[in-house]
Amino acid sequence: MYAAMGVLGLAPTETTAPVPPTGGGPSPAPFVPPQRSDFTLRGGSAAKVLVLGAGVAGLACAYELGKAGYDCTVLEARDRVGGRSMTLRGGDVVSELAEVPGSGAHTSAPVPPLTAGTPSPGARGETQRVTFGEGTYFNAGPARIAQWMVTLDYCRELGVPLEVFVNGNAAAYVLTGGMRAPARVRTARADAYGYISELLAKATDAGALDTRLTGADKERLLDFLSHFGDIGASHAYSGGERRGYRVDPGVGTGAELGPPPPLTDVLSARLGRVLTMDAGYEQAMPMFQPVGGMDAIVRALAARVGAARIRTGTRVTKIMNRPDGVEVTVEGGASLRADYCVAALPPHLLAKIPGNLGADVQSALATPVPLSAGKLGLEYGRRWWEIEDRIYGGATETDLDIGHIWYPSYGFHGERGLVVGYYNTSQDAEAYDRLRHRERLRRALVQGAKIHGRAYAKGILAAVSVAWRRQPHIEGAWVRWPSMSGFSLLQRPAGRVYFAGDWLTHLIAWQAGAFESARKVVTELHHRVLKES
Amino acid sequence: MYAAMGVLGLAPTETTAPVPPTGGGPSPAPFVPPQRSDFTLRGGSAAKVLVLGAGVAGLACAYELGKAGYDCTVLEARDRVGGRSMTLRGGDVVSELAEVPGSGAHTSAPVPPLTAGTPSPGARGETQRVTFGEGTYFNAGPARIAQWMVTLDYCRELGVPLEVFVNGNAAAYVLTGGMRAPARVRTARADAYGYISELLAKATDAGALDTRLTGADKERLLDFLSHFGDIGASHAYSGGERRGYRVDPGVGTGAELGPPPPLTDVLSARLGRVLTMDAGYEQAMPMFQPVGGMDAIVRALAARVGAARIRTGTRVTKIMNRPDGVEVTVEGGASLRADYCVAALPPHLLAKIPGNLGADVQSALATPVPLSAGKLGLEYGRRWWEIEDRIYGGATETDLDIGHIWYPSYGFHGERGLVVGYYNTSQDAEAYDRLRHRERLRRALVQGAKIHGRAYAKGILAAVSVAWRRQPHIEGAWVRWPSMSGFSLLQRPAGRVYFAGDWLTHLIAWQAGAFESARKVVTELHHRVLKES
């Protein structure tokens, strides 16, 4: 097997020391951070750089350039660093824009009716004060890191301790496709795999694959299916221990859940998306999170950059290329000059800032469409999902408008715990965007009760919701490129202004994208400085 | 879907508060620990109990009985508590028996030849001194806990902090079925799911399932398969991002691994067992481990029992029921008397201890067959599996005699790390049992190099191996019951002597089995004391 890989030089052979055979390989040109000695060797000196935006991309640029002594100043419109990498704790304050940008409540499609949680057309921007207890945190933005992502390298370099983020849990629930009641993921999976295996085994037995498979391959396929679907030699799926137990085994044998529902019911549940959620390269288990909150990364970056170099509460109002540098004006009228600029703002905000970057650049910046996503953090005074449901981390998957319910991957067995009551995108998020916090909460609790019952709404100590489209100076969860022409243009600087962000990569919505983009810009800017000096 | 569950009263409905719908449910008669007030209410007083064996079962009995004031003394032949729950650290000493019990090297099948690591027929018991660095630990026995297991309840009750144990990892490798080179789990899984889906979709398209499925069900099946196998609308599997990347996506799109090997190669790899390793109820992700080592549980139990009540280095030589109590003789000739005894030793050792428990009990104790398992801990000075292979925890699965290679689920990004170089059972473990440590190590490194290359043998700071059949006073990893008649007999006390251990449950080899058995014995013994007093 996998002989072709050997031919391509990708796989180890017995006679040579293997290289990591497949996947997760580094880029062919590994990143080399700028360093002070680059100037000793090649002449010149580090330049002055204005970095616009103290999100992951901006901070990473300032951090990497700083290694070579660049004089960076980071301008951030918000009153905190990190951008979308926002971890909320007790004492934090979250303000929202009065209107969803570009789609006033009156012009949007109405929120689908539900018993609780009606739309509030006249909603005004509101401010939530977070009242979580000591130790509780809520990653309102990015929350998980794949093993192959460069984000983990930054965690290593910055000394940010890691722990596992549980991205899928056999004990969590599924409620999709009009299922009358939630089932455990393990149960739904066992049933789907079981019937798939039964159908294919019987088709094989009936000769339907005779033109495709040799006799030996048929035997191997049937052996695979007997394991894969737990269907044994009968080739008929009849349930089994993988479905779970009504009474767990112990001194006694336990009592299994019993026979599976009919095939037609399993097919109707539309489990394909849910059961393959963690099959993709970005979502495969295990995933990771910084201990204590995702913002440990941006806080470590900001500390390395230095507080004195970061100006929060400083909104950029104009960006001008000048013959000998860049000039950036900020709210209040002051202007700052530097040799170069890295614009690491969301493109839809950058597009609105006046300047002389050129019509094609402005047009390219206006191309990406900001998308919506929302999250609700629910702090409970009792970890009932662990005690009663035996769910330790992971997610319940639904096709309700809440999308997922996440159980915390930290603080196991603690007194309190933070459940993500919804993490939704697209139209579902847009519906919640238009609601005030209290209405989002009520709606999410009605939905969550379909999985966890009425007790779901009880014992909540604190709650906070974030609608990313309504976050000032961010105005979106991430973007979509309707066409890719501007994507290439913005990979190049507009004069002395470079662009950086996850939106300029194929890792949109991931911190890894911001880091990869920052590394590219830093490399190019540094090479230019070395060359021009 | 899952309508049947509702009928059976197992599933929530919209009109009532759901109960946890499926699986993981508690036993119908929840355990109620004995407490001092039981005697206040019902009269009598706590009895004196001798507990034989300070493994999980014995310690749990003493701990639970202690809650009601029972005067327990625990006798342990080894010089440490915990039995098979053995976590090794720098400074520990591990001694082995000179011979594998009951199967002298001369009578056993020879170890299959391999370049390095030949059998040592004259092997004598050897002592290994563990030289791991600060912070490194090796769970030589149990290492993972499923969410539903009672072991987690004890962690909560005892305040033992938990973290995730990564039981499966998409980035780890598979080397089975004569594959010429290892593949990432994600790659093997994508190929298997892809081809399975293609075969079933094409059989469906060709009408092979027409008698089984309605038109609507066929559509739903094809929709499921398109997600499940990532085969799209063409119904042909041609690889994709789930296989992994040669160059990871970033600013560029990345370069996928390329087309999959032919179907016949994927079938030859015999992936059924490996890809369903974590499908079962006992192994499903996520699993858990105590922070700092599995022995945190037994140490916490021992602390609650009290050091003064535990006598290590005390081997039992005789167990006698007397008219008014039990009399236990220990090596050296001293005898101890108590009202009751709980024998929580491995059955194959208990069977050899003289006494008056009766011929049928002795015969039942001699029924379970001790089985072999072995583990090798390798401490490296550099976490190359994280840095180069991008593997953070989890296991590589092989059909080599090493079984699995485990990567550590703790200490991510640290300086050192502990890899389990083999965890094998059955004949594979028996082969390693017969070797001296140095030969086990050499053999395991030759095997591991088939996955990780020659570098696998480099940078090892310390290594220790445990052959459970050769562990004094344990002599086995766990047992198998060839017939279940004795199983029922030993659930009842022999006079005043009760029996406890994982071997008396349907959770053999799990600490949860030991706890469940302990709870049963404690409950019965306490009820008897309350009744008789």
Short mmCIF file of N, CA, C and O in Angstrom, two decimals, chain A residues 285-375:
data_model
loop_
_atom_site.label_atom_id
_atom_site.label_comp_id
_atom_site.label_asym_id
_atom_site.label_seq_id
_atom_site.Cartn_x
_atom_site.Cartn_y
_atom_site.Cartn_z
N MET A 285 -8.93 15.72 15.19
CA MET A 285 -8.54 15.58 16.59
C MET A 285 -7.11 15.06 16.65
O MET A 285 -6.72 14.27 15.82
N PRO A 286 -6.36 15.37 17.66
CA PRO A 286 -6.68 16.34 18.71
C PRO A 286 -6.39 17.77 18.26
O PRO A 286 -5.58 17.99 17.38
N MET A 287 -7.07 18.72 18.87
CA MET A 287 -6.77 20.12 18.68
C MET A 287 -6.32 20.69 20.04
O MET A 287 -6.41 20.00 21.05
N PHE A 288 -5.87 21.93 20.04
CA PHE A 288 -5.23 22.48 21.24
C PHE A 288 -5.70 23.89 21.56
O PHE A 288 -6.21 24.60 20.68
N GLN A 289 -5.53 24.26 22.82
CA GLN A 289 -5.86 25.61 23.26
C GLN A 289 -4.81 26.03 24.29
O GLN A 289 -4.28 25.19 25.02
N PRO A 290 -4.53 27.32 24.34
CA PRO A 290 -3.65 27.78 25.42
C PRO A 290 -4.34 27.62 26.77
O PRO A 290 -5.55 27.86 26.88
N VAL A 291 -3.58 27.23 27.76
CA VAL A 291 -4.12 27.15 29.12
C VAL A 291 -4.53 28.55 29.56
O VAL A 291 -3.76 29.50 29.40
N GLY A 292 -5.75 28.67 30.04
CA GLY A 292 -6.18 29.95 30.62
C GLY A 292 -6.83 30.91 29.66
O GLY A 292 -7.29 31.98 30.06
N GLY A 293 -6.90 30.58 28.37
CA GLY A 293 -7.58 31.45 27.42
C GLY A 293 -6.73 31.69 26.18
O GLY A 293 -5.51 31.81 26.26
N MET A 294 -7.40 31.79 25.03
CA MET A 294 -6.70 31.97 23.76
C MET A 294 -5.88 33.24 23.73
O MET A 294 -4.85 33.32 23.05
N ASP A 295 -6.33 34.26 24.44
CA ASP A 295 -5.61 35.53 24.37
C ASP A 295 -4.23 35.47 25.02
O ASP A 295 -3.48 36.46 24.97
N ALA A 296 -3.88 34.33 25.59
CA ALA A 296 -2.51 34.18 26.08
C ALA A 296 -1.51 34.41 24.95
O ALA A 296 -0.41 34.93 25.17
N ILE A 297 -1.90 34.07 23.74
CA ILE A 297 -0.99 34.24 22.60
C ILE A 297 -0.80 35.73 22.30
O ILE A 297 0.32 36.21 22.20
N VAL A 298 -1.91 36.44 22.14
CA VAL A 298 -1.76 37.86 21.80
C VAL A 298 -1.17 38.65 22.97
O VAL A 298 -0.44 39.63 22.76
N ARG A 299 -1.45 38.22 24.17
CA ARG A 299 -0.84 38.93 25.30
C ARG A 299 0.68 38.71 25.32
O ARG A 299 1.44 39.64 25.61
N ALA A 300 1.09 37.50 24.99
CA ALA A 300 2.53 37.23 24.94
C ALA A 300 3.18 38.02 23.80
O ALA A 300 4.27 38.57 23.96
N LEU A 301 2.51 38.09 22.66
CA LEU A 301 3.05 38.88 21.54
C LEU A 301 3.17 40.35 21.95
O LEU A 301 4.19 41.00 21.71
N ALA A 302 2.10 40.87 22.55
CA ALA A 302 2.10 42.28 22.93
C ALA A 302 3.19 42.57 23.95
O ALA A 302 3.85 43.62 23.90
N ALA A 303 3.42 41.62 24.85
CA ALA A 303 4.47 41.83 25.85
C ALA A 303 5.84 41.89 25.17
O ALA A 303 6.69 42.70 25.54
N ARG A 304 6.06 41.02 24.16
CA ARG A 304 7.34 41.04 23.45
C ARG A 304 7.50 42.33 22.64
O ARG A 304 8.59 42.87 22.54
N VAL A 305 6.39 42.79 22.05
CA VAL A 305 6.45 44.04 21.28
C VAL A 305 6.73 45.21 22.23
O VAL A 305 7.52 46.11 21.90
N GLY A 306 6.11 45.16 23.36
CA GLY A 306 6.31 46.22 24.35
C GLY A 306 5.12 47.16 24.38
O GLY A 306 4.69 47.68 23.35
N ALA A 307 4.59 47.38 25.56
CA ALA A 307 3.40 48.20 25.72
C ALA A 307 3.60 49.60 25.16
O ALA A 307 2.68 50.22 24.60
N ALA A 308 4.81 50.11 25.25
CA ALA A 308 5.08 51.48 24.81
C ALA A 308 4.93 51.65 23.31
O ALA A 308 4.76 52.76 22.81
N ARG A 309 5.01 50.55 22.58
CA ARG A 309 4.92 50.61 21.11
C ARG A 309 3.49 50.40 20.61
O ARG A 309 3.25 50.40 19.40
N ILE A 310 2.57 50.12 21.51
CA ILE A 310 1.21 49.83 21.10
C ILE A 310 0.28 50.94 21.59
O ILE A 310 0.22 51.20 22.80
N ARG A 311 -0.40 51.60 20.64
CA ARG A 311 -1.34 52.66 21.04
C ARG A 311 -2.75 52.18 20.80
O ARG A 311 -3.23 52.15 19.65
N THR A 312 -3.44 51.81 21.87
CA THR A 312 -4.84 51.42 21.72
C THR A 312 -5.68 52.69 21.68
O THR A 312 -5.19 53.79 21.95
N GLY A 313 -6.96 52.54 21.35
CA GLY A 313 -7.87 53.68 21.26
C GLY A 313 -7.44 54.68 20.20
O GLY A 313 -7.78 55.86 20.29
N THR A 314 -6.72 54.23 19.20
CA THR A 314 -6.18 55.12 18.18
C THR A 314 -6.67 54.67 16.80
O THR A 314 -6.15 53.73 16.21
N ARG A 315 -7.68 55.38 16.32
CA ARG A 315 -8.29 54.98 15.04
C ARG A 315 -7.58 55.70 13.90
O ARG A 315 -7.34 56.91 13.96
N VAL A 316 -7.28 54.95 12.87
CA VAL A 316 -6.62 55.52 11.69
C VAL A 316 -7.67 56.14 10.77
O VAL A 316 -8.71 55.53 10.50
N THR A 317 -7.39 57.37 10.30
CA THR A 317 -8.36 58.06 9.44
C THR A 317 -7.84 58.32 8.04
O THR A 317 -8.60 58.69 7.15
N LYS A 318 -6.53 58.15 7.83
CA LYS A 318 -5.98 58.40 6.51
C LYS A 318 -4.63 57.69 6.38
O LYS A 318 -3.85 57.65 7.33
N ILE A 319 -4.39 57.14 5.18
CA ILE A 319 -3.12 56.45 4.93
C ILE A 319 -2.55 57.00 3.62
O ILE A 319 -3.17 56.84 2.56
N MET A 320 -1.39 57.64 3.70
CA MET A 320 -0.81 58.28 2.51
C MET A 320 0.60 57.76 2.25
O MET A 320 1.45 57.75 3.15
N ASN A 321 0.82 57.31 1.02
CA ASN A 321 2.19 57.07 0.58
C ASN A 321 2.81 58.42 0.25
O ASN A 321 2.23 59.21 -0.50
N ARG A 322 3.97 58.69 0.80
CA ARG A 322 4.73 59.89 0.46
C ARG A 322 6.01 59.42 -0.25
O ARG A 322 6.37 58.24 -0.14
N PRO A 323 6.68 60.33 -0.94
CA PRO A 323 7.88 59.91 -1.69
C PRO A 323 8.92 59.23 -0.81
O PRO A 323 9.58 58.29 -1.23
N ASP A 324 9.02 59.67 0.44
CA ASP A 324 10.08 59.15 1.29
C ASP A 324 9.57 58.34 2.47
O ASP A 324 10.30 58.06 3.41
N GLY A 325 8.30 57.98 2.42
CA GLY A 325 7.77 57.21 3.55
C GLY A 325 6.26 57.14 3.50
O GLY A 325 5.65 57.35 2.45
N VAL A 326 5.69 56.84 4.66
CA VAL A 326 4.23 56.81 4.76
C VAL A 326 3.80 57.80 5.83
O VAL A 326 4.54 58.07 6.79
N GLU A 327 2.59 58.31 5.65
CA GLU A 327 2.02 59.21 6.65
C GLU A 327 0.64 58.68 7.00
O GLU A 327 -0.21 58.48 6.14
N VAL A 328 0.45 58.43 8.27
CA VAL A 328 -0.81 57.89 8.76
C VAL A 328 -1.43 58.91 9.71
O VAL A 328 -0.78 59.36 10.67
N THR A 329 -2.66 59.30 9.42
CA THR A 329 -3.36 60.24 10.29
C THR A 329 -4.30 59.45 11.19
O THR A 329 -4.92 58.47 10.75
N VAL A 330 -4.39 59.90 12.42
CA VAL A 330 -5.29 59.22 13.36
C VAL A 330 -6.36 60.18 13.84
O VAL A 330 -6.25 61.40 13.67
N GLU A 331 -7.40 59.61 14.40
CA GLU A 331 -8.52 60.41 14.90
C GLU A 331 -7.99 61.49 15.84
O GLU A 331 -7.16 61.21 16.71
N GLY A 332 -8.48 62.71 15.65
CA GLY A 332 -7.95 63.85 16.40
C GLY A 332 -7.04 64.69 15.53
O GLY A 332 -6.78 65.84 15.85
N GLY A 333 -6.55 64.10 14.43
CA GLY A 333 -5.81 64.88 13.45
C GLY A 333 -4.31 64.71 13.47
O GLY A 333 -3.63 65.13 12.53
N ALA A 334 -3.79 64.08 14.50
CA ALA A 334 -2.34 63.90 14.53
C ALA A 334 -1.91 62.98 13.40
O ALA A 334 -2.65 62.07 13.00
N SER A 335 -0.72 63.22 12.87
CA SER A 335 -0.23 62.32 11.83
C SER A 335 1.13 61.77 12.23
O SER A 335 1.92 62.43 12.93
N LEU A 336 1.34 60.53 11.84
CA LEU A 336 2.58 59.84 12.17
C LEU A 336 3.29 59.48 10.88
O LEU A 336 2.64 59.12 9.89
N ARG A 337 4.60 59.56 10.91
CA ARG A 337 5.38 59.22 9.73
C ARG A 337 6.28 58.02 10.02
O ARG A 337 6.73 57.83 11.15
N ALA A 338 6.51 57.25 8.95
CA ALA A 338 7.41 56.10 9.09
C ALA A 338 7.93 55.74 7.71
O ALA A 338 7.49 56.29 6.70
N ASP A 339 8.86 54.79 7.69
CA ASP A 339 9.39 54.36 6.40
C ASP A 339 8.40 53.43 5.68
O ASP A 339 8.28 53.46 4.46
N TYR A 340 7.76 52.61 6.47
CA TYR A 340 6.81 51.65 5.89
C TYR A 340 5.59 51.53 6.79
O TYR A 340 5.61 51.91 7.95
N CYS A 341 4.58 50.91 6.20
CA CYS A 341 3.34 50.66 6.95
C CYS A 341 2.89 49.24 6.66
O CYS A 341 3.01 48.75 5.52
N VAL A 342 2.41 48.56 7.69
CA VAL A 342 1.72 47.28 7.48
C VAL A 342 0.28 47.47 7.93
O VAL A 342 0.04 47.76 9.11
N ALA A 343 -0.62 47.37 6.98
CA ALA A 343 -2.04 47.54 7.29
C ALA A 343 -2.64 46.17 7.59
O ALA A 343 -2.81 45.35 6.69
N ALA A 344 -2.90 45.94 8.86
CA ALA A 344 -3.39 44.63 9.29
C ALA A 344 -4.78 44.76 9.90
O ALA A 344 -5.09 44.19 10.93
N LEU A 345 -5.59 45.54 9.20
CA LEU A 345 -7.00 45.71 9.60
C LEU A 345 -7.86 44.79 8.73
O LEU A 345 -7.43 44.33 7.68
N PRO A 346 -9.11 44.58 9.13
CA PRO A 346 -10.03 43.87 8.23
C PRO A 346 -10.18 44.66 6.93
O PRO A 346 -10.24 45.90 6.95
N PRO A 347 -10.22 43.97 5.80
CA PRO A 347 -10.23 44.67 4.50
C PRO A 347 -11.43 45.60 4.34
O PRO A 347 -11.30 46.68 3.77
N HIS A 348 -12.60 45.19 4.85
CA HIS A 348 -13.79 46.02 4.68
C HIS A 348 -13.69 47.31 5.47
O HIS A 348 -14.37 48.28 5.16
N LEU A 349 -12.86 47.37 6.50
CA LEU A 349 -12.63 48.63 7.22
C LEU A 349 -11.52 49.43 6.56
O LEU A 349 -11.62 50.65 6.40
N LEU A 350 -10.49 48.72 6.14
CA LEU A 350 -9.40 49.37 5.43
C LEU A 350 -9.90 50.06 4.16
O LEU A 350 -9.44 51.17 3.82
N ALA A 351 -10.86 49.44 3.51
CA ALA A 351 -11.38 49.99 2.25
C ALA A 351 -12.04 51.36 2.47
O ALA A 351 -12.16 52.15 1.55
N LYS A 352 -12.47 51.61 3.70
CA LYS A 352 -13.19 52.87 3.97
C LYS A 352 -12.26 53.99 4.41
O LYS A 352 -12.71 55.11 4.62
N ILE A 353 -11.00 53.67 4.61
CA ILE A 353 -10.07 54.70 5.10
C ILE A 353 -9.52 55.47 3.90
O ILE A 353 -8.95 54.88 2.99
N PRO A 354 -9.67 56.79 3.90
CA PRO A 354 -9.17 57.58 2.77
C PRO A 354 -7.64 57.49 2.66
O PRO A 354 -6.96 57.18 3.64
N GLY A 355 -7.14 57.77 1.48
CA GLY A 355 -5.70 57.74 1.27
C GLY A 355 -5.38 57.76 -0.21
O GLY A 355 -6.24 58.11 -1.03
N ASN A 356 -4.17 57.41 -0.53
CA ASN A 356 -3.75 57.43 -1.93
C ASN A 356 -3.17 56.10 -2.38
O ASN A 356 -2.16 56.03 -3.05
N LEU A 357 -3.83 55.04 -1.93
CA LEU A 357 -3.32 53.70 -2.26
C LEU A 357 -3.65 53.30 -3.69
O LEU A 357 -3.11 52.32 -4.21
N GLY A 358 -4.54 54.04 -4.31
CA GLY A 358 -4.87 53.74 -5.71
C GLY A 358 -6.23 53.08 -5.82
O GLY A 358 -6.68 52.37 -4.91
N ALA A 359 -6.86 53.34 -6.94
CA ALA A 359 -8.23 52.86 -7.15
C ALA A 359 -8.30 51.34 -7.18
O ALA A 359 -9.24 50.73 -6.65
N ASP A 360 -7.30 50.70 -7.81
CA ASP A 360 -7.35 49.24 -7.89
C ASP A 360 -7.18 48.60 -6.52
O ASP A 360 -7.84 47.61 -6.18
N VAL A 361 -6.33 49.21 -5.70
CA VAL A 361 -6.14 48.70 -4.34
C VAL A 361 -7.42 48.91 -3.52
O VAL A 361 -7.88 48.00 -2.82
N GLN A 362 -7.99 50.10 -3.62
CA GLN A 362 -9.24 50.35 -2.88
C GLN A 362 -10.32 49.37 -3.30
O GLN A 362 -11.06 48.85 -2.47
N SER A 363 -10.37 49.12 -4.59
CA SER A 363 -11.38 48.19 -5.11
C SER A 363 -11.12 46.78 -4.61
O SER A 363 -12.05 46.05 -4.23
N ALA A 364 -9.86 46.40 -4.60
CA ALA A 364 -9.51 45.05 -4.10
C ALA A 364 -9.86 44.93 -2.62
O ALA A 364 -10.39 43.91 -2.17
N LEU A 365 -9.58 46.00 -1.84
CA LEU A 365 -9.88 45.97 -0.41
C LEU A 365 -11.38 45.86 -0.15
O LEU A 365 -11.81 45.30 0.86
N ALA A 366 -12.16 46.40 -1.10
CA ALA A 366 -13.61 46.36 -0.91
C ALA A 366 -14.23 45.06 -1.40
O ALA A 366 -15.43 44.85 -1.25
N THR A 367 -13.41 44.20 -1.96
CA THR A 367 -13.95 42.95 -2.52
C THR A 367 -14.38 41.91 -1.47
O THR A 367 -15.48 41.37 -1.57
N PRO A 368 -13.55 41.63 -0.48
CA PRO A 368 -13.95 40.58 0.47
C PRO A 368 -15.22 40.96 1.23
O PRO A 368 -15.36 42.11 1.66
N VAL A 369 -16.10 40.01 1.38
CA VAL A 369 -17.39 40.24 2.04
C VAL A 369 -17.29 39.80 3.49
O VAL A 369 -16.99 38.63 3.77
N PRO A 370 -17.51 40.70 4.43
CA PRO A 370 -17.46 40.28 5.83
C PRO A 370 -18.62 39.36 6.18
O PRO A 370 -19.75 39.59 5.74
N LEU A 371 -18.31 38.32 6.92
CA LEU A 371 -19.33 37.34 7.29
C LEU A 371 -19.59 37.39 8.79
O LEU A 371 -18.77 37.87 9.56
N SER A 372 -20.70 36.82 9.12
CA SER A 372 -21.19 36.88 10.48
C SER A 372 -20.91 35.57 11.23
O SER A 372 -20.95 34.50 10.63
N ALA A 373 -20.62 35.70 12.49
CA ALA A 373 -20.60 34.54 13.38
C ALA A 373 -20.87 35.05 14.78
O ALA A 373 -20.58 36.22 15.09
N GLY A 374 -21.44 34.22 15.59
CA GLY A 374 -21.75 34.64 16.95
C GLY A 374 -21.50 33.52 17.94
O GLY A 374 -21.52 32.34 17.59
N LYS A 375 -21.24 33.94 19.16
CA LYS A 375 -21.02 32.98 20.24
C LYS A 375 -21.65 33.50 21.51
O LYS A 375 -21.65 34.71 21.76
#
